[in-house]
Short mmCIF file of C-alpha atoms and ligand atoms in Angstrom, two decimals:
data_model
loop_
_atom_site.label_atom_id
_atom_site.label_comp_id
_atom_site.label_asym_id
_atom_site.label_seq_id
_atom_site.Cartn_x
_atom_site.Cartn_y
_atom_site.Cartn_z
CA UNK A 1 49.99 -26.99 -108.16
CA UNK A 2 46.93 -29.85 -108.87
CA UNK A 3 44.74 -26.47 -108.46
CA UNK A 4 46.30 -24.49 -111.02
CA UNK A 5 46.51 -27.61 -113.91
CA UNK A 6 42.38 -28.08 -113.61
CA UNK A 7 41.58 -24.66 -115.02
CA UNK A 8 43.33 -22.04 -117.39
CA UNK A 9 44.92 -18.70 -115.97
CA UNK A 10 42.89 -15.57 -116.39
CA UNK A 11 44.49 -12.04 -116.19
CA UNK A 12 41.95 -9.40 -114.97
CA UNK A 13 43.35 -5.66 -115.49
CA UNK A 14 41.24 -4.16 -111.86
CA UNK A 15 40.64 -0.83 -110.79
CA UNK A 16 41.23 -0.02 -107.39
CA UNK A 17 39.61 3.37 -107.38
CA UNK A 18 41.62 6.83 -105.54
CA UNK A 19 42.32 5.50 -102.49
CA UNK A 20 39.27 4.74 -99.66
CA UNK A 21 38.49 0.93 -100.00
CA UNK A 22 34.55 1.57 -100.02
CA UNK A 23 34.98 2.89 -103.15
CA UNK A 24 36.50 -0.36 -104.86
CA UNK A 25 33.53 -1.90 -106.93
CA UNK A 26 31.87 -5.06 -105.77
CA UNK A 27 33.73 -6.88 -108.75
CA UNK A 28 37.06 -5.63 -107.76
CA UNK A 29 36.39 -6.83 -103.94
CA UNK A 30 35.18 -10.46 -105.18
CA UNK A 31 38.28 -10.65 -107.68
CA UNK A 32 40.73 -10.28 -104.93
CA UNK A 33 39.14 -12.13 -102.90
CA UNK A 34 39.51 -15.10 -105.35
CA UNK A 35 42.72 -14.73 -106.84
CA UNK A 36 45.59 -16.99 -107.17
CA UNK A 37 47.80 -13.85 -107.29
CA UNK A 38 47.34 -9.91 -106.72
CA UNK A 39 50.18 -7.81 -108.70
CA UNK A 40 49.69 -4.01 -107.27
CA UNK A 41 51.51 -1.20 -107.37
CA UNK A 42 52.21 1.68 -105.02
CA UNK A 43 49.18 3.76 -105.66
CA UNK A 44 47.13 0.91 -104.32
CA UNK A 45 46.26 2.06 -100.84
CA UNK A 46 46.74 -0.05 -97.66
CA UNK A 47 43.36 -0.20 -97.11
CA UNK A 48 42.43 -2.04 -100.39
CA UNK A 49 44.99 -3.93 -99.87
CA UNK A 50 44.02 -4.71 -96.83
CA UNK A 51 40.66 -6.51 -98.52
CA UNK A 52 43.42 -9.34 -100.02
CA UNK A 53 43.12 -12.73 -98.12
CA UNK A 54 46.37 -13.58 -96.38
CA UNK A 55 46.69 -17.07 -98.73
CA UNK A 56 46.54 -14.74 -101.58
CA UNK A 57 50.08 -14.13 -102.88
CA UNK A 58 51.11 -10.73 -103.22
CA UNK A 59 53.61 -9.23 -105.82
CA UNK A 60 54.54 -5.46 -105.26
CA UNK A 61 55.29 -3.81 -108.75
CA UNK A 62 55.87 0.01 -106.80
CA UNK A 63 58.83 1.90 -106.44
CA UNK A 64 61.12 0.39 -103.72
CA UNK A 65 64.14 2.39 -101.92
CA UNK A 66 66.90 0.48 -104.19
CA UNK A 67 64.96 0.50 -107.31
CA UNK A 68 62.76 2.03 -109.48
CA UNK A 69 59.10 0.93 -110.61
CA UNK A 70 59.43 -2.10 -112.74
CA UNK A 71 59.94 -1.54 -116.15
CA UNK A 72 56.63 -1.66 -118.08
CA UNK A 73 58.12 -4.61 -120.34
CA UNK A 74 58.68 -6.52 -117.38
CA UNK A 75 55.35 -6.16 -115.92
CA UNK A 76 54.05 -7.47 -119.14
CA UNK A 77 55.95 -10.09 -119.20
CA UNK A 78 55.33 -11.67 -114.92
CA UNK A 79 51.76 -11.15 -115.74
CA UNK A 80 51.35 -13.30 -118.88
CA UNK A 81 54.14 -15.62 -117.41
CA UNK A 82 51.79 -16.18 -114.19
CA UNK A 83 48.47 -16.64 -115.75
CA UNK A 84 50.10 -19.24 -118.64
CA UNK A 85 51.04 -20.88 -115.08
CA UNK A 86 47.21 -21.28 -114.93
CA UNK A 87 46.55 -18.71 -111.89
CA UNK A 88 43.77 -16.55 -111.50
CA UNK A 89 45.91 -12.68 -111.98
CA UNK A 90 44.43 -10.08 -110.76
CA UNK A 91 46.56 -7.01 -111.66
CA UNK A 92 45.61 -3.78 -109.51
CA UNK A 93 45.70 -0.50 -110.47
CA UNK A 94 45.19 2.99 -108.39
CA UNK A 95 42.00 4.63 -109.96
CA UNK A 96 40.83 3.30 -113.77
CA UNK A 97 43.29 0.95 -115.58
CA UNK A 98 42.48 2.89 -118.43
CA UNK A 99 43.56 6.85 -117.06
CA UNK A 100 47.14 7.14 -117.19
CA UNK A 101 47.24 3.39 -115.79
CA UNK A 102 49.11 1.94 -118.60
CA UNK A 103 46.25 -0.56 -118.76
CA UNK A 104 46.00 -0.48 -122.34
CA UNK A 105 49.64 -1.62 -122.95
CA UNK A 106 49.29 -4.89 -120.37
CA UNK A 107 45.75 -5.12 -122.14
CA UNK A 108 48.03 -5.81 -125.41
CA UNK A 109 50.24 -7.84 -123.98
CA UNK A 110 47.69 -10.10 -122.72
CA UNK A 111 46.06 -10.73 -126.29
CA UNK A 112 49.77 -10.71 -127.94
CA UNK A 113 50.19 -13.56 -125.69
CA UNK A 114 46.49 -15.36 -126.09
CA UNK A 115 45.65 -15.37 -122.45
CA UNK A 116 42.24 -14.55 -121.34
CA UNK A 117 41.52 -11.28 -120.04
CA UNK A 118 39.37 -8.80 -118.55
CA UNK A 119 38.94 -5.26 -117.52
CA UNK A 120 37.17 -4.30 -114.32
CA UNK A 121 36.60 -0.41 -114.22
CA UNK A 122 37.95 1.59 -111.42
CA UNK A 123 36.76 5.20 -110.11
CA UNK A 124 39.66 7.18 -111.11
CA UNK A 125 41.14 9.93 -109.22
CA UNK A 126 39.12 12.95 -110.79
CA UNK A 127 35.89 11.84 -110.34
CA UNK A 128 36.71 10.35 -106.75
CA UNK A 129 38.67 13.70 -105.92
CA UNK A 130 35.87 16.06 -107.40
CA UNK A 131 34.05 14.05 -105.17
CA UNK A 132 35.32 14.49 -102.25
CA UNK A 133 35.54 18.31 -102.46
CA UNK A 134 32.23 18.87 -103.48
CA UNK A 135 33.23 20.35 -107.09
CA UNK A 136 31.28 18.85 -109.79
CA UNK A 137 33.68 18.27 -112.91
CA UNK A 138 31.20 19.72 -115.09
CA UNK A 139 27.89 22.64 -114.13
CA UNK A 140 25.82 23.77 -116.49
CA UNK A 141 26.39 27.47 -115.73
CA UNK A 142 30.36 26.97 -115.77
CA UNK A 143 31.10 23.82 -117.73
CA UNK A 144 30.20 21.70 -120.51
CA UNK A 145 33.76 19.87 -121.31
CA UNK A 146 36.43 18.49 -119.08
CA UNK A 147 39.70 17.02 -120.04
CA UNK A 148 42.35 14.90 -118.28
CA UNK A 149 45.89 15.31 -118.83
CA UNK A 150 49.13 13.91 -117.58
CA UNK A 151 51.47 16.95 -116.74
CA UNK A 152 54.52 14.64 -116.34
CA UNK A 153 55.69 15.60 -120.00
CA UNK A 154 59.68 16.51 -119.90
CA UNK A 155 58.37 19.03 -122.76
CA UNK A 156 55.40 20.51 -122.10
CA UNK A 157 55.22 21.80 -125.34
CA UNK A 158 54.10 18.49 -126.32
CA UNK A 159 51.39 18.55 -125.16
CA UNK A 160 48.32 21.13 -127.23
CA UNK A 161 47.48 22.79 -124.41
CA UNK A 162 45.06 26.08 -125.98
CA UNK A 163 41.63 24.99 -125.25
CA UNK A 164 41.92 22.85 -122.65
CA UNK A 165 41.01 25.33 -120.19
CA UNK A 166 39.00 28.36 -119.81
CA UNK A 167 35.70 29.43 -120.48
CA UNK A 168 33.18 26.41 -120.41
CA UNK A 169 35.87 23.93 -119.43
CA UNK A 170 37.57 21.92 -117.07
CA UNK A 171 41.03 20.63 -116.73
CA UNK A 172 41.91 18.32 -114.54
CA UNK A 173 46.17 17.67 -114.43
CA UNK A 174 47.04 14.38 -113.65
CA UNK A 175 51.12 14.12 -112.68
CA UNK A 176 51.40 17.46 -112.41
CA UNK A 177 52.81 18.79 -109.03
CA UNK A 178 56.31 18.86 -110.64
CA UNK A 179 55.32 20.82 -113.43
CA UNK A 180 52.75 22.82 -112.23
CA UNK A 181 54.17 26.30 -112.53
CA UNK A 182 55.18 25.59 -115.51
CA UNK A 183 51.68 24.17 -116.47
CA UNK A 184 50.11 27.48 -115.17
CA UNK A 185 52.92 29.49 -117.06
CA UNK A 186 51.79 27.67 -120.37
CA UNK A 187 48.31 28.35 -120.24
CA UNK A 188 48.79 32.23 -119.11
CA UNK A 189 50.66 32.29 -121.88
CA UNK A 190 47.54 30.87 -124.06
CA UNK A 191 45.32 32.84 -123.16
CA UNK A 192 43.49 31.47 -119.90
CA UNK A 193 42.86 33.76 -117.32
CA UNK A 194 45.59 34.24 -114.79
CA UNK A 195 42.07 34.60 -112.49
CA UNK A 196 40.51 31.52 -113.04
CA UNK A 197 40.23 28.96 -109.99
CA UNK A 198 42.30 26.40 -109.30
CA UNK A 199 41.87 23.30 -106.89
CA UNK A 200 44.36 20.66 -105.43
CA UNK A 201 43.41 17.72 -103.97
CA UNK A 202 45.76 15.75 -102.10
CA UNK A 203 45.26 12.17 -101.27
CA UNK A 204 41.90 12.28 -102.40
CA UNK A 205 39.54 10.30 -100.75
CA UNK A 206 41.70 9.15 -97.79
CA UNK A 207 41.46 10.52 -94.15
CA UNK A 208 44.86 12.81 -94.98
CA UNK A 209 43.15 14.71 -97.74
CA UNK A 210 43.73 18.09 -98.26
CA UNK A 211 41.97 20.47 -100.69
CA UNK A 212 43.46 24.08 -101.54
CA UNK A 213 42.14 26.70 -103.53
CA UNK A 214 43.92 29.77 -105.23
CA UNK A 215 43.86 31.29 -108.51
CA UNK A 216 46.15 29.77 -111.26
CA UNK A 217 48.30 32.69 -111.08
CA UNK A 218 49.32 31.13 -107.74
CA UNK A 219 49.20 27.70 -108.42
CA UNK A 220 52.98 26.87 -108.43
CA UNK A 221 53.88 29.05 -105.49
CA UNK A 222 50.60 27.44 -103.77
CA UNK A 223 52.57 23.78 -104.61
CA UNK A 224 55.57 24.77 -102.89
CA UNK A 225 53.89 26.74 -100.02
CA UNK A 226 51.44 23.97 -98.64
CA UNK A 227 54.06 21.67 -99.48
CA UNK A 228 51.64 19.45 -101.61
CA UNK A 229 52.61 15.67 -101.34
CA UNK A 230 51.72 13.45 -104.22
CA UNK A 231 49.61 11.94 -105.33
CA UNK A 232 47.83 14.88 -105.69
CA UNK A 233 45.29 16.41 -108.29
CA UNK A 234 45.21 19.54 -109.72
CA UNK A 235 41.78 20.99 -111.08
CA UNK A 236 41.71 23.95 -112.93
CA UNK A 237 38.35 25.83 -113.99
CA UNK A 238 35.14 27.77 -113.07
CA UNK A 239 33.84 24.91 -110.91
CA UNK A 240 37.15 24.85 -108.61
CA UNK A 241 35.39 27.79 -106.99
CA UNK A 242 32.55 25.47 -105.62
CA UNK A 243 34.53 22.98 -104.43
CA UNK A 244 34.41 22.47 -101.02
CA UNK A 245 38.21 23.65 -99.65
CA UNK A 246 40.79 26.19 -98.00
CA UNK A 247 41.19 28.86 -99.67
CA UNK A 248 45.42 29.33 -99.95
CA UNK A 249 45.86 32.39 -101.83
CA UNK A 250 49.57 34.05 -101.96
CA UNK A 251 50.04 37.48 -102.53
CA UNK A 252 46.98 39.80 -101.30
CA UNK A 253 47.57 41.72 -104.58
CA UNK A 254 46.03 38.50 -106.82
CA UNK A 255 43.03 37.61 -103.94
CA UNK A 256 39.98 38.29 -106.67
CA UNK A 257 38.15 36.69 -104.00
CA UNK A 258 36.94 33.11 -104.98
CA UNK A 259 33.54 33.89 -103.48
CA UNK A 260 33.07 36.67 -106.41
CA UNK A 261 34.08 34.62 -109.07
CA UNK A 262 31.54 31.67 -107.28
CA UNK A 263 28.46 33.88 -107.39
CA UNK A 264 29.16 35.61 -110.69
CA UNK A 265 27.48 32.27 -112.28
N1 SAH B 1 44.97 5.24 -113.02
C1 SAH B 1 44.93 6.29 -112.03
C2 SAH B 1 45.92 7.40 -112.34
C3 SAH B 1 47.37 6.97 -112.33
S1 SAH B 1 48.46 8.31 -112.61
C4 SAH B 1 43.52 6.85 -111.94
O1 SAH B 1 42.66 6.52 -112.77
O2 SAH B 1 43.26 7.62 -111.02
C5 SAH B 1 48.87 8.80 -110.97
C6 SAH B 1 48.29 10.17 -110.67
O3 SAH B 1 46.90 10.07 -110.36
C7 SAH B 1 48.90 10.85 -109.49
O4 SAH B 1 50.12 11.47 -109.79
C8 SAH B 1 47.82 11.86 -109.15
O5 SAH B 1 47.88 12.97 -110.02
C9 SAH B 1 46.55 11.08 -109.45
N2 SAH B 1 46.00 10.45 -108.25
C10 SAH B 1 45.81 9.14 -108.04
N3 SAH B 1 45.24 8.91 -106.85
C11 SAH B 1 45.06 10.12 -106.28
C12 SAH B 1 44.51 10.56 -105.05
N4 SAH B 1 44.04 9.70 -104.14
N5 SAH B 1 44.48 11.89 -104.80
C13 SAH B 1 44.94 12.77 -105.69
N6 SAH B 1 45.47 12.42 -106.88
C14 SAH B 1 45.52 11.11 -107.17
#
């Protein structure tokens, strides 16, 4: 294509932010609005990618019904293979490209290759999430330090998980609905209080979000209970007992009430 030949392909690695399009930054919304090329996957909501221009070809990277998500390699590999044909890339990410977006390995690609490149910062899902629950990620009566983690981990044991959460601190669990008993088991088990607050947020930011409360003693029963759909969230501190949500507690025996531990700051 004569358009393509009179200027060299750029790759830009975008954040699309958690999920409402008015959240996508005024970078993001220009980039897609001049790209060659948009490669998304499924995190990407419908209403960002709503924003891309019809002329605007569109490649899907998400899981499909006969396959999984494209291998990582072969991401690499149509992204650097579209912008050496001299497109303008934009690659689209849910949230940051950088949180648990694999960003970093496409951003390695792209030099391995020599193309030009470029990240463009996305809200990710914690901050957007936090957000929209009204539960500030850090306070300073409740916390000074706040950690994200993927709880995907077949072993959870490889991940360090004493000090992550707890007095002072935040956690917020990234991939974690599948492993969230076992999450909450773990940290019991380190010491954190089987008391301490614990929020999910559900499709943050979108018109079907939910946020739950309980107490981490509850949090996998809570999972199964409400019947939490991903992508979800799970925040785990102090500060989940400002957040703005339903309070799902199981068992009457383990309802410390929320409000207490709220007011006790
Ligand atoms: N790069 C993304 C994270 C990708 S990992 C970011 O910065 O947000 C995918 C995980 O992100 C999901 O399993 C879920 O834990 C979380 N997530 C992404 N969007 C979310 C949303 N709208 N609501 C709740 N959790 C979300």
């Amino acid at each position: 294509m004569e358009k393509h030949l009179s200027r060299p392909g750029k790759l830009w690695l975008v954040g699309a932010g958690p999920g409402d399009p008015d959240l996508l930054t005024l970078r993001a919304a220009r980039l897609l609005a001049a790209a060659d090329v948009v490669v998304h996957d499924g995190l990407v909501g419908e209403g960002v990618l709503a924003l891309i221009p019809p002329h605007v070809e569109r490649i899907s990277v998400a899981k499909q019904r006969n396959r999984h998500t494209m291998k990582q390699d072969l991401i690499n590999a149509l992204i650097v293979r579209e912008t050496l044909a001299g497109k303008q890339v934009v690659r689209l990410k849910g949230g940051d490209p950088f949180i648990f977006g694999r960003g970093g390995e496409e951003l390695d690609a792209a030099r391995v290759a020599g193309i030009a490149v470029e990240v463009v910062p996305g809200i990710t899902a914690a901050a957007g999430c936090a957000a929209q629950a009204g539960l500030p990620l850090t306070h300073r009566e409740d916390a000074s330090a706040v950690s994200f983690v993927a709880g995907q981990c077949r072993d959870l044991t490889d991940q360090d998980w004493s000090g992550l959460a707890g007095h002072g601190r935040t956690l917020v669990i990234y991939m974690g609905l599948a492993t969230a008993s076992a999450i909450a088991d773990k940290l019991i088990a380190d010491g954190v209080s089987p008391g301490l607050p614990v929020a999910v947020v559900e499709r943050g930011t979108t018109a079907e979000a939910r946020v739950l409360r309980t107490l981490l003693t509850d949090l996998g029963d809570l999972v199964v209970r409400e019947k939490v759909a991903s992508p979800a969230l799970i925040i785990v501190g102090k500060v989940a007992a400002r957040a703005d949500a339903l309070d799902c507690l199981g068992a009457p025996g383990i309802a410390a009430s929320l409000k207490d531990i709220a007011c006790e700051s």
